[in-house]
Amino acid sequence: MRPRAVMRARGLTLVECLVAFVVSSVLVAAIDASLVAGQRFAHLSAAARSARQNLRAAAAVLRGELESVSPAADLVALADSAVRLRALRAAGVVCAVSSPGTVVLDDSRFSQLRTADPARDSVRVFVERDPFTASDDGWIAAAVLAVRRASCPGGAAATALTLGAAPSDLAGIAPGAPLRVFELVEYRRYRDAAGAWWLGIRNASSGGWSAMSPVAGPLRPAAGLVFRYVDHRLLPTGVPDSVALVEADIQIYDARRLSGPGRHAAPVVDSFTLRVATAEP
């Protein structure tokens, strides 16, 4: 009878342990590097998305305000860092004139971003004096003295505005006249207490100018928002009445030095040039 074979347990040698340690270290380092690269890419992607969203917001706000601007009446002051304008806040049609200086606007045809405010707003209303003569027609400007609820002839809900202007101008307002409500605002680049630059807005009222409120940013330091103004000949101009096109270079800025695939660590900057033709007077 042959003796039974005996299985003996064999441990790892020192060399095998060292090899296993080196291989596992390489794998851990590779996984760690992959995770770090993924985190950096995620941070870079998030910063790029945020910059793009801020850029779109800035462009949308400025475009919305500038598209309705009439240079002869609404552009007030021009600078490379700021533009001051009368911004459209409501528009409607007069359904009745309840008394000299008080016009009634049908709410169903009165489009408002907000309720008219006597402390902040003014209006322009179209006056047709002689129906057989076009040369005496035109827009008149007036202050808003009071706002109240009212009704149009027939009972439709309406808003009544009491206007402040010359009696001769107010006497020419008739039902059917278009009316626009404006607010004096200023858009500019400014620096906050922490040193960051922003596109901001402030509005004028009977109490003076409000504090600056941020619209979009942060901007690239010092030059993240630059306005330019050109006339019908595409020549630079500083005269509000002659502006045919407003351009705004906008650069959104993230100061964090972020890296990614094929990109060295650097701040994130996204830019856009907005061009808006002004409305006819």
Rosetta silent file (secondary structure, phi, psi, omega in degrees, C-alpha in Angstrom):
SEQUENCE: MRPRAVMRARGLTLVECLVAFVVSSVLVAAIDASLVAGQRFAHLSAAARSARQNLRAAAAVLRGELESVSPAADLVALADSAVRLRALRAAGVVCAVSSPGTVVLDDSRFSQLRTADPARDSVRVFVERDPFTASDDGWIAAAVLAVRRASCPGGAAATALTLGAAPSDLAGIAPGAPLRVFELVEYRRYRDAAGAWWLGIRNASSGGWSAMSPVAGPLRPAAGLVFRYVDHRLLPTGVPDSVALVEADIQIYDARRLSGPGRHAAPVVDSFTLRVATAEP
SCORE:     score description
SCORE:     0.000 S_00000001
   1 L     0.000  129.984 -174.432    0.000    0.000    0.000 S_00000001
   2 L   -83.066  143.339  178.870    1.468    3.389   -1.124 S_00000001
   3 L   -66.903  142.259 -178.867    1.759    6.219    1.401 S_00000001
   4 L   -71.357  136.456  178.484   -0.865    8.993    1.026 S_00000001
   5 L   -67.573  140.056 -179.647    0.470   12.273   -0.370 S_00000001
   6 L  -108.231  123.818  178.148    0.494   15.078    2.173 S_00000001
   7 L   -85.223  124.337  178.898   -0.508   18.642    1.035 S_00000001
   8 L  -109.271  133.423  177.925    1.589   21.291    2.707 S_00000001
   9 L   -69.539  138.118 -178.615    0.493   24.964    2.902 S_00000001
  10 L  -121.282  124.334  179.317    2.962   27.341    1.278 S_00000001
  11 L   -81.705  172.192  177.154    3.151   31.063    2.281 S_00000001
  12 L   -78.218  142.793  175.953    4.055   34.112    0.130 S_00000001
  13 L   -81.263  166.158  179.050    7.661   34.988   -0.190 S_00000001
  14 H   -60.281  -40.096 -179.705    8.979   38.468    0.586 S_00000001
  15 H   -63.149  -43.066  179.425    9.518   39.171   -3.108 S_00000001
  16 H   -64.395  -38.212  177.077    5.905   38.266   -3.895 S_00000001
  17 H   -63.121  -43.574  179.563    4.681   40.556   -1.107 S_00000001
  18 H   -63.245  -41.981  179.091    6.748   43.437   -2.437 S_00000001
  19 H   -62.825  -44.710  179.713    5.459   42.881   -5.971 S_00000001
  20 H   -62.560  -39.763  179.643    1.848   42.789   -4.746 S_00000001
  21 H   -64.575  -43.763 -179.574    2.414   45.976   -2.718 S_00000001
  22 H   -64.061  -44.532  179.997    3.911   47.815   -5.676 S_00000001
  23 H   -62.399  -45.202  179.902    1.103   46.753   -8.009 S_00000001
  24 H   -65.039  -36.328  178.546   -1.610   47.736   -5.518 S_00000001
  25 H   -64.229  -42.017  178.119    0.120   51.082   -4.903 S_00000001
  26 H   -62.109  -43.811  179.213    0.169   51.800   -8.621 S_00000001
  27 H   -63.054  -44.671  179.417   -3.498   50.906   -8.918 S_00000001
  28 H   -62.417  -42.793  179.118   -4.460   53.079   -5.929 S_00000001
  29 H   -62.536  -41.163  179.752   -2.435   55.997   -7.307 S_00000001
  30 H   -64.910  -42.531  178.535   -4.075   55.620  -10.721 S_00000001
  31 H   -64.792  -42.491  179.207   -7.551   55.520   -9.169 S_00000001
  32 H   -62.694  -43.530  178.732   -6.741   58.515   -6.980 S_00000001
  33 H   -62.399  -38.373  179.219   -5.412   60.486   -9.964 S_00000001
  34 H   -65.647  -41.650  178.151   -8.540   59.588  -11.914 S_00000001
  35 H   -64.355  -43.491  178.979  -10.763   60.778   -9.066 S_00000001
  36 H   -62.358  -44.741  178.929   -8.832   64.045   -8.706 S_00000001
  37 H   -61.837  -39.730  178.137   -8.997   64.632  -12.471 S_00000001
  38 H   -64.529  -40.117  177.970  -12.731   63.922  -12.384 S_00000001
  39 H   -65.078  -43.188  178.962  -13.249   66.384   -9.541 S_00000001
  40 H   -62.146  -42.385  179.174  -11.240   69.063  -11.323 S_00000001
  41 H   -64.561  -39.505  179.020  -13.208   68.511  -14.519 S_00000001
  42 H   -63.393  -43.535  178.726  -16.485   68.665  -12.578 S_00000001
  43 H   -64.051  -41.676  179.095  -15.448   71.959  -10.930 S_00000001
  44 H   -64.728  -42.838  179.650  -14.340   73.379  -14.291 S_00000001
  45 H   -63.635  -42.146  179.237  -17.582   72.300  -15.982 S_00000001
  46 H   -64.502  -41.536  178.871  -19.683   73.800  -13.195 S_00000001
  47 H   -65.155  -39.989  179.250  -17.765   77.089  -13.367 S_00000001
  48 H   -65.511  -41.572  178.057  -18.125   77.191  -17.162 S_00000001
  49 H   -63.812  -43.655 -179.991  -21.891   76.544  -16.939 S_00000001
  50 H   -62.662  -42.194  178.681  -22.303   79.223  -14.285 S_00000001
  51 H   -63.046  -42.734  179.467  -20.344   81.732  -16.373 S_00000001
  52 H   -64.044  -41.715  178.416  -22.443   80.939  -19.439 S_00000001
  53 H   -63.964  -42.435  177.397  -25.699   81.319  -17.503 S_00000001
  54 H   -63.272  -39.381  179.486  -24.544   84.646  -16.054 S_00000001
  55 H   -63.974  -43.410  178.546  -23.527   85.802  -19.514 S_00000001
  56 H   -64.347  -39.629  179.062  -26.929   84.922  -20.944 S_00000001
  57 H   -63.160  -45.515  179.619  -28.677   86.713  -18.078 S_00000001
  58 H   -61.807  -45.408 -179.302  -26.626   89.880  -18.594 S_00000001
  59 H   -64.889  -40.353 -178.728  -27.202   89.847  -22.349 S_00000001
  60 H   -65.667  -42.741 -179.402  -30.952   89.194  -21.978 S_00000001
  61 H   -64.261  -49.446 -178.138  -31.442   92.032  -19.481 S_00000001
  62 H   -65.592  -40.591  178.736  -29.502   94.596  -21.512 S_00000001
  63 H   -62.699  -44.658 -179.577  -31.105   93.525  -24.794 S_00000001
  64 H   -60.414  -36.802 -179.562  -34.597   93.739  -23.317 S_00000001
  65 H   -76.524  -40.857 -172.430  -33.977   97.270  -22.038 S_00000001
  66 H   -79.767  -26.863 -176.598  -32.143   98.636  -25.092 S_00000001
  67 L   -63.633  -28.512 -177.668  -34.416   97.262  -27.829 S_00000001
  68 L   -96.498    6.172 -175.797  -37.256   99.603  -26.835 S_00000001
  69 L   -80.194  130.467  169.106  -35.041  102.682  -26.453 S_00000001
  70 L   -98.702  117.773 -173.805  -35.664  105.705  -28.673 S_00000001
  71 L   -58.792  -34.361 -177.401  -32.369  107.627  -28.773 S_00000001
  72 L   -69.389  -25.338 -174.129  -34.034  111.020  -29.070 S_00000001
  73 L  -120.106  -27.731 -167.175  -36.121  110.524  -25.935 S_00000001
  74 L  -108.768  -25.506  175.545  -34.848  107.611  -23.864 S_00000001
  75 E   -81.078  122.013 -173.116  -31.040  107.666  -23.899 S_00000001
  76 E  -105.872  -44.603 -178.798  -30.037  110.095  -21.162 S_00000001
  77 E  -148.824  141.587 -175.982  -26.286  109.648  -20.537 S_00000001
  78 E  -123.787  139.156  173.506  -23.569  107.576  -22.196 S_00000001
  79 L  -154.035  163.934  179.492  -20.227  106.273  -20.910 S_00000001
  80 L   -72.181  -19.447 -179.526  -18.010  103.282  -21.616 S_00000001
  81 L  -104.855   -5.172 -174.628  -18.795  101.907  -18.144 S_00000001
  82 E  -159.996  155.515  171.115  -22.494  102.846  -17.908 S_00000001
  83 E  -136.610  132.963  178.834  -25.639  103.777  -19.785 S_00000001
  84 E  -111.623  129.716 -173.572  -28.511  105.785  -18.326 S_00000001
  85 E  -150.295  163.787  170.724  -31.896  105.401  -19.996 S_00000001
  86 E   -92.002  111.208 -174.327  -35.648  105.571  -19.651 S_00000001
  87 E   -94.418  134.907 -179.231  -36.641  101.911  -19.506 S_00000001
  88 E   -68.713  128.094  179.926  -40.058  100.736  -20.662 S_00000001
  89 E  -120.044  -18.563  178.347  -42.132   99.334  -17.792 S_00000001
  90 E  -162.887  156.767  177.418  -45.697   99.289  -19.198 S_00000001
  91 E  -151.533  140.672 -179.026  -47.641   99.988  -22.376 S_00000001
  92 E  -162.269 -170.693 -177.576  -51.343  100.288  -23.090 S_00000001
  93 E  -127.632  133.676  179.634  -54.140  102.072  -24.889 S_00000001
  94 E   -70.697  126.198  176.679  -56.317  104.861  -23.483 S_00000001
  95 E  -101.395  -17.262  179.451  -59.970  103.801  -23.314 S_00000001
  96 E  -164.285  156.919  171.604  -61.256  107.032  -21.751 S_00000001
  97 E  -117.474  104.615 -172.153  -60.253  110.450  -20.469 S_00000001
  98 E   -76.719  -27.209  177.394  -62.122  110.866  -17.197 S_00000001
  99 E  -163.285  163.047  178.193  -60.964  114.444  -16.615 S_00000001
 100 L   -55.613  120.110  178.985  -58.272  116.740  -17.966 S_00000001
 101 L    95.127   -8.703  178.249  -55.016  115.056  -17.086 S_00000001
 102 E  -117.309  118.585 -179.262  -56.484  111.684  -16.039 S_00000001
 103 E  -111.663  148.558 -178.572  -56.404  108.860  -18.570 S_00000001
 104 E  -115.957  130.100 -177.650  -57.977  105.422  -18.172 S_00000001
 105 E  -118.228  128.644  179.234  -56.298  102.327  -19.627 S_00000001
 106 E   -63.366  121.563 -177.699  -58.072   99.028  -20.275 S_00000001
 107 H   -60.723  -30.170 -179.074  -56.302   96.382  -18.142 S_00000001
 108 H   -70.796  -14.853  178.433  -56.800   93.744  -20.856 S_00000001
 109 H  -121.997   18.781 -178.852  -54.661   95.885  -23.173 S_00000001
 110 L  -114.692  101.018 -178.091  -52.290   97.246  -20.526 S_00000001
 111 E   -90.229  123.104 -174.317  -49.081   95.209  -20.386 S_00000001
 112 E  -130.416  133.364  167.242  -47.087   95.879  -17.197 S_00000001
 113 L   -74.644  -30.256  176.771  -43.817   94.603  -15.784 S_00000001
 114 L  -160.466  169.643  178.611  -45.024   96.142  -12.526 S_00000001
 115 L   -68.264  139.538  177.541  -47.633   98.618  -11.300 S_00000001
 116 L   -57.440  140.308 -174.961  -46.974  102.237  -12.262 S_00000001
 117 L  -125.086  114.182 -179.510  -45.279  104.157   -9.449 S_00000001
 118 L   -58.275  -26.621 -178.181  -45.705  107.963   -9.135 S_00000001
 119 L   -77.923  -15.267 -173.357  -42.382  108.191   -7.272 S_00000001
 120 L  -126.449  -22.450 -165.527  -40.428  106.582  -10.125 S_00000001
 121 E  -108.536  157.641  170.045  -42.295  106.688  -13.414 S_00000001
 122 E  -134.899  170.056 -179.251  -43.124  109.013  -16.268 S_00000001
 123 E  -132.536  161.301  164.546  -45.158  108.440  -19.411 S_00000001
 124 E  -127.935  132.485 -178.809  -45.266  109.309  -23.075 S_00000001
 125 E  -129.933  140.003 -177.094  -48.657  109.378  -24.740 S_00000001
 126 E   -82.662  132.340 -178.108  -49.425  109.907  -28.408 S_00000001
 127 E  -118.914  123.681  175.037  -51.529  112.947  -29.196 S_00000001
 128 L  -109.914  105.168 -173.341  -53.363  113.384  -32.472 S_00000001
 129 L   -81.013  -73.745  177.281  -54.565  116.968  -32.590 S_00000001
 130 L   -94.018  114.664 -176.663  -56.003  117.642  -36.053 S_00000001
 131 L   -62.862  -14.982 -179.007  -57.091  114.282  -37.535 S_00000001
 132 L  -100.114    2.370 -178.793  -56.547  115.691  -41.038 S_00000001
 133 L  -131.129  122.600 -178.629  -52.989  116.888  -40.359 S_00000001
 134 L   -84.333  -24.075 -173.164  -50.110  114.570  -39.570 S_00000001
 135 L   -69.171  -19.304 -179.032  -47.535  117.275  -38.850 S_00000001
 136 L   -97.955    3.615  177.853  -49.102  118.253  -35.519 S_00000001
 137 L   -82.801  155.992  176.929  -49.201  114.677  -34.151 S_00000001
 138 E   168.883  174.859  179.277  -46.572  113.438  -31.705 S_00000001
 139 E   -91.629  134.883  173.752  -45.633  111.998  -28.332 S_00000001
 140 E  -112.869  147.113  178.803  -45.859  114.169  -25.239 S_00000001
 141 E   -99.055  145.427  179.962  -44.043  113.472  -21.984 S_00000001
 142 E  -152.066  151.009  173.805  -45.748  113.697  -18.605 S_00000001
 143 E   -81.098  155.468  173.170  -45.094  112.799  -14.981 S_00000001
 144 E   -94.592  115.691 -177.498  -47.251  110.231  -13.190 S_00000001
 145 E   -94.584  -31.161 -178.674  -48.966  112.028  -10.284 S_00000001
 146 E  -160.151  154.101  178.490  -51.350  109.292   -9.106 S_00000001
 147 E  -132.607  133.555  177.715  -52.504  105.748   -9.900 S_00000001
 148 E  -150.558  165.895  175.138  -55.893  104.246   -9.023 S_00000001
 149 E   -77.392  148.355 -178.344  -58.342  101.542  -10.065 S_00000001
 150 E  -156.040 -172.674  177.406  -61.030  102.543  -12.563 S_00000001
 151 E  -136.551  144.330  173.031  -63.353  101.231  -15.264 S_00000001
 152 L   -79.987  162.413  170.619  -63.536  101.759  -19.000 S_00000001
 153 L   -55.470  126.146 -174.923  -66.839  102.682  -20.664 S_00000001
 154 L   104.399   -9.809  172.858  -68.717   99.393  -20.661 S_00000001
 155 L    95.946    0.452  179.914  -67.364   98.319  -17.280 S_00000001
 156 L   -65.481  141.842  179.352  -64.065   96.670  -18.178 S_00000001
 157 E   -61.148  141.540 -174.258  -61.451   96.778  -15.400 S_00000001
 158 E  -150.459  168.497  175.494  -58.958   99.571  -15.921 S_00000001
 159 E  -119.996  129.437  179.723  -56.128  101.612  -14.414 S_00000001
 160 E  -103.002  131.086  176.675  -56.383  105.385  -14.181 S_00000001
 161 E  -116.211  126.956  172.591  -53.252  107.548  -14.338 S_00000001
 162 E   -93.318  123.967 -171.934  -53.261  111.201  -13.386 S_00000001
 163 E  -108.163  149.555  176.242  -50.632  112.958  -15.470 S_00000001
 164 E  -112.116  110.432  179.353  -48.661  116.124  -14.937 S_00000001
 165 L  -161.522  178.431  179.390  -48.055  118.147  -18.098 S_00000001
 166 L   -64.067  137.233  179.780  -49.098  121.375  -19.779 S_00000001
 167 H   -53.699  -36.284 -179.069  -52.915  121.685  -20.050 S_00000001
 168 H   -65.334  -34.579  177.013  -52.637  122.278  -23.786 S_00000001
 169 H   -72.341  -44.388 -178.003  -50.823  118.934  -24.198 S_00000001
 170 H   -65.230  -30.880 -178.465  -53.197  117.018  -21.954 S_00000001
 171 L   -66.517  -19.015 -178.092  -56.217  118.396  -23.777 S_00000001
 172 L   -88.384   -2.444 -179.087  -55.129  116.605  -26.933 S_00000001
 173 L   -77.612  133.111 -178.088  -55.267  113.080  -25.432 S_00000001
 174 L  -134.659  158.961  175.006  -58.171  111.034  -26.776 S_00000001
 175 L   -53.729  140.967 -177.227  -59.452  107.443  -26.451 S_00000001
 176 L    97.052   -9.938 -178.088  -57.408  105.080  -28.578 S_00000001
 177 L   -74.237  133.275  174.432  -54.119  106.869  -27.882 S_00000001
 178 E   -73.889  146.457 -178.725  -51.154  104.581  -27.114 S_00000001
 179 E  -137.603  140.886  178.501  -49.356  105.235  -23.826 S_00000001
 180 E  -127.627  141.760  179.462  -46.020  104.029  -22.475 S_00000001
 181 E  -109.072  132.613 -175.997  -44.709  104.080  -18.912 S_00000001
 182 E  -126.285  155.113  175.135  -40.978  104.588  -18.301 S_00000001
 183 E  -128.753  135.596  177.450  -38.538  104.433  -15.401 S_00000001
 184 E   -80.056  118.380 -178.755  -35.162  106.213  -15.303 S_00000001
 185 E  -132.183  163.860  174.900  -32.466  103.570  -14.668 S_00000001
 186 E  -134.057  128.232  172.544  -28.728  103.230  -14.950 S_00000001
 187 E  -105.334  131.618 -179.824  -26.792  100.076  -15.851 S_00000001
 188 E  -154.622  161.961  170.302  -23.099  100.149  -15.011 S_00000001
 189 E   -87.879  137.999 -179.230  -20.116   98.086  -13.995 S_00000001
 190 E  -146.555  163.068 -178.034  -19.247   98.597  -10.362 S_00000001
 191 E  -110.737  128.404 -178.516  -17.017   97.140   -7.663 S_00000001
 192 L   -85.259 -179.465 -175.864  -18.511   95.744   -4.465 S_00000001
 193 L   -64.143  -24.534  179.825  -17.051   95.883   -0.954 S_00000001
 194 L   -86.496   -3.592  178.627  -15.274   92.556   -1.476 S_00000001
 195 L    95.317    0.225  179.757  -13.511   93.838   -4.598 S_00000001
 196 L   -85.437  147.390  179.680  -15.557   91.884   -7.186 S_00000001
 197 E   -98.676  143.901 -175.667  -16.884   93.629  -10.307 S_00000001
 198 E  -140.794  157.194  161.151  -20.537   93.349  -11.378 S_00000001
 199 E   -85.559  122.269 -176.778  -23.098   94.512  -13.887 S_00000001
 200 E  -128.751  167.231  178.375  -25.495   96.467  -11.695 S_00000001
 201 E  -132.754  144.537  168.985  -28.650   98.538  -11.901 S_00000001
 202 E  -140.560  152.832 -178.437  -29.971  101.484   -9.942 S_00000001
 203 E  -124.186  154.688 -179.645  -33.157  103.489  -10.450 S_00000001
 204 E   -96.752  146.320  175.574  -34.124  107.080   -9.858 S_00000001
 205 E  -145.451 -178.004  179.108  -37.082  108.197   -7.772 S_00000001
 206 L   -62.936  -19.584  179.349  -38.294  111.342   -6.067 S_00000001
 207 L   -93.587    3.317 -178.562  -35.932  110.463   -3.201 S_00000001
 208 E   107.724 -165.532 -178.080  -32.852  110.213   -5.432 S_00000001
 209 E   -82.819  142.692  176.461  -30.924  107.258   -6.778 S_00000001
 210 L   -77.841  171.181  174.081  -31.244  103.824   -5.189 S_00000001
 211 L   -70.186  155.914  179.675  -28.257  101.711   -4.157 S_00000001
 212 L   -72.232  134.090  177.469  -26.657   99.617   -6.878 S_00000001
 213 E  -116.144  135.474 -178.827  -28.081   96.088   -7.198 S_00000001
 214 E   -70.630  141.569  175.371  -26.176   93.287   -8.974 S_00000001
 215 E  -108.939  -44.803 -179.475  -27.633   91.865  -12.185 S_00000001
 216 E  -157.596  154.963  179.263  -24.863   89.509  -13.333 S_00000001
 217 E   150.611 -167.265   -1.163  -21.243   88.710  -12.562 S_00000001
 218 E   -65.593  156.631  177.366  -18.649   88.660  -11.280 S_00000001
 219 E   -97.725  161.586  172.693  -17.100   90.435  -14.269 S_00000001
 220 L   -59.622  134.982 -174.204  -13.520   90.394  -15.418 S_00000001
 221 L   -52.137  133.052  172.451  -11.738   93.022  -13.299 S_00000001
 222 L    69.881  -39.202 -174.050  -11.993   96.621  -14.508 S_00000001
 223 L  -125.571   24.778 -177.713  -12.969   95.845  -18.131 S_00000001
 224 L   -75.959   -9.209  175.246  -15.628   93.138  -17.825 S_00000001
 225 E  -145.643  118.245 -179.848  -18.319   95.449  -19.197 S_00000001
 226 E  -133.721  122.561  177.440  -17.618   98.056  -21.876 S_00000001
 227 E   -94.180  145.285  172.166  -20.315  100.002  -23.744 S_00000001
 228 E  -135.649  149.589 -175.538  -19.835  101.500  -27.215 S_00000001
 229 E  -132.883  131.105  179.742  -22.211  103.701  -29.197 S_00000001
 230 E  -129.753  154.968 -179.205  -22.280  104.243  -32.972 S_00000001
 231 L   -95.014 -169.249 -177.169  -24.407  106.375  -35.277 S_00000001
 232 L   -67.207  -18.784  176.717  -26.093  105.537  -38.599 S_00000001
 233 L   -90.979    5.407 -178.370  -22.735  105.884  -40.361 S_00000001
 234 L    64.795   30.567  176.213  -21.279  103.298  -37.916 S_00000001
 235 L  -103.529  145.070  178.197  -19.029  105.965  -36.413 S_00000001
 236 E   -59.151  141.662  178.174  -18.496  106.280  -32.639 S_00000001
 237 L  -143.665  149.655  174.493  -20.704  108.885  -30.999 S_00000001
 238 L  -115.518   10.066 -178.602  -21.259  110.281  -27.525 S_00000001
 239 L   -98.919  115.384 -176.222  -24.443  112.165  -28.418 S_00000001
 240 H   -53.412  -40.791 -176.216  -27.567  110.271  -27.253 S_00000001
 241 H   -62.763  -24.671 -174.549  -29.772  111.600  -30.086 S_00000001
 242 H   -98.457    2.709 -176.572  -27.473  110.176  -32.764 S_00000001
 243 L   -73.017  124.426  175.684  -27.070  106.631  -31.386 S_00000001
 244 L  -108.589  -23.752 -176.879  -28.206  103.962  -33.838 S_00000001
 245 E  -145.852  132.925  175.117  -26.469  100.957  -32.286 S_00000001
 246 E  -110.736  128.936  175.845  -25.369  100.107  -28.761 S_00000001
 247 E  -115.002  144.694  177.183  -22.658   97.505  -28.261 S_00000001
 248 E  -137.347  117.922  172.693  -21.686   95.924  -24.942 S_00000001
 249 E   -87.814  120.318 -176.666  -18.668   93.690  -24.406 S_00000001
 250 E  -119.003  129.012  177.871  -19.450   91.424  -21.419 S_00000001
 251 E  -129.368  111.028  176.977  -16.878   89.152  -19.759 S_00000001
 252 E   -85.645  140.585 -167.774  -17.971   86.902  -16.884 S_00000001
 253 E  -135.228  131.575  171.296  -15.096   85.908  -14.596 S_00000001
 254 E  -117.905  114.677 -171.931  -14.423   83.164  -12.038 S_00000001
 255 E   -71.681  -14.360  179.955  -11.185   83.934  -10.174 S_00000001
 256 E   -64.071  136.538  179.188  -10.560   80.331   -9.099 S_00000001
 257 E   -86.169   97.684 -174.903   -7.620   78.783  -10.937 S_00000001
 258 E  -108.234  141.459  178.203   -9.242   75.674  -12.371 S_00000001
 259 E  -117.522  167.585  179.173   -7.642   73.058  -14.592 S_00000001
 260 E  -166.740 -174.123 -179.856   -9.018   70.336  -16.830 S_00000001
 261 L   -56.668  118.971  179.153   -8.155   68.111  -19.780 S_00000001
 262 L    71.872   15.849 -176.961   -5.718   70.070  -21.956 S_00000001
 263 E  -133.688  124.941  175.565   -6.083   73.171  -19.769 S_00000001
 264 E   -75.403  158.938 -179.824   -3.593   74.604  -17.324 S_00000001
 265 E   -59.862  123.843 -178.627   -4.873   76.066  -14.050 S_00000001
 266 E  -164.595  159.546  175.356   -6.327   79.517  -14.792 S_00000001
 267 E   -61.731  154.339  177.530   -9.416   81.643  -14.054 S_00000001
 268 E   -93.238  126.050  178.841  -12.565   80.882  -16.063 S_00000001
 269 E  -130.092  131.015  173.851  -13.627   83.676  -18.448 S_00000001
 270 E  -128.231  138.290 -172.807  -16.599   83.648  -20.833 S_00000001
 271 E  -133.802  159.549  179.917  -17.366   86.592  -23.087 S_00000001
 272 E  -158.212  141.167  175.523  -20.018   87.896  -25.452 S_00000001
 273 E  -109.020  117.146 -179.146  -20.507   91.036  -27.518 S_00000001
 274 E   -94.310  134.007  176.651  -24.094   92.308  -27.526 S_00000001
 275 E  -128.482  123.761 -178.063  -25.280   94.550  -30.370 S_00000001
 276 E  -131.725  123.388  174.615  -28.692   96.206  -30.183 S_00000001
 277 E   -79.132  135.937  179.983  -30.183   98.636  -32.683 S_00000001
 278 L   -76.113  158.935 -179.573  -32.162  101.409  -31.045 S_00000001
 279 L   -78.234  160.241  174.913  -35.824  101.986  -31.853 S_00000001
 280 L   -70.616  150.281  178.597  -37.022  104.814  -34.049 S_00000001
 281 L   -57.161    0.000    0.000  -38.169  107.945  -32.187 S_00000001
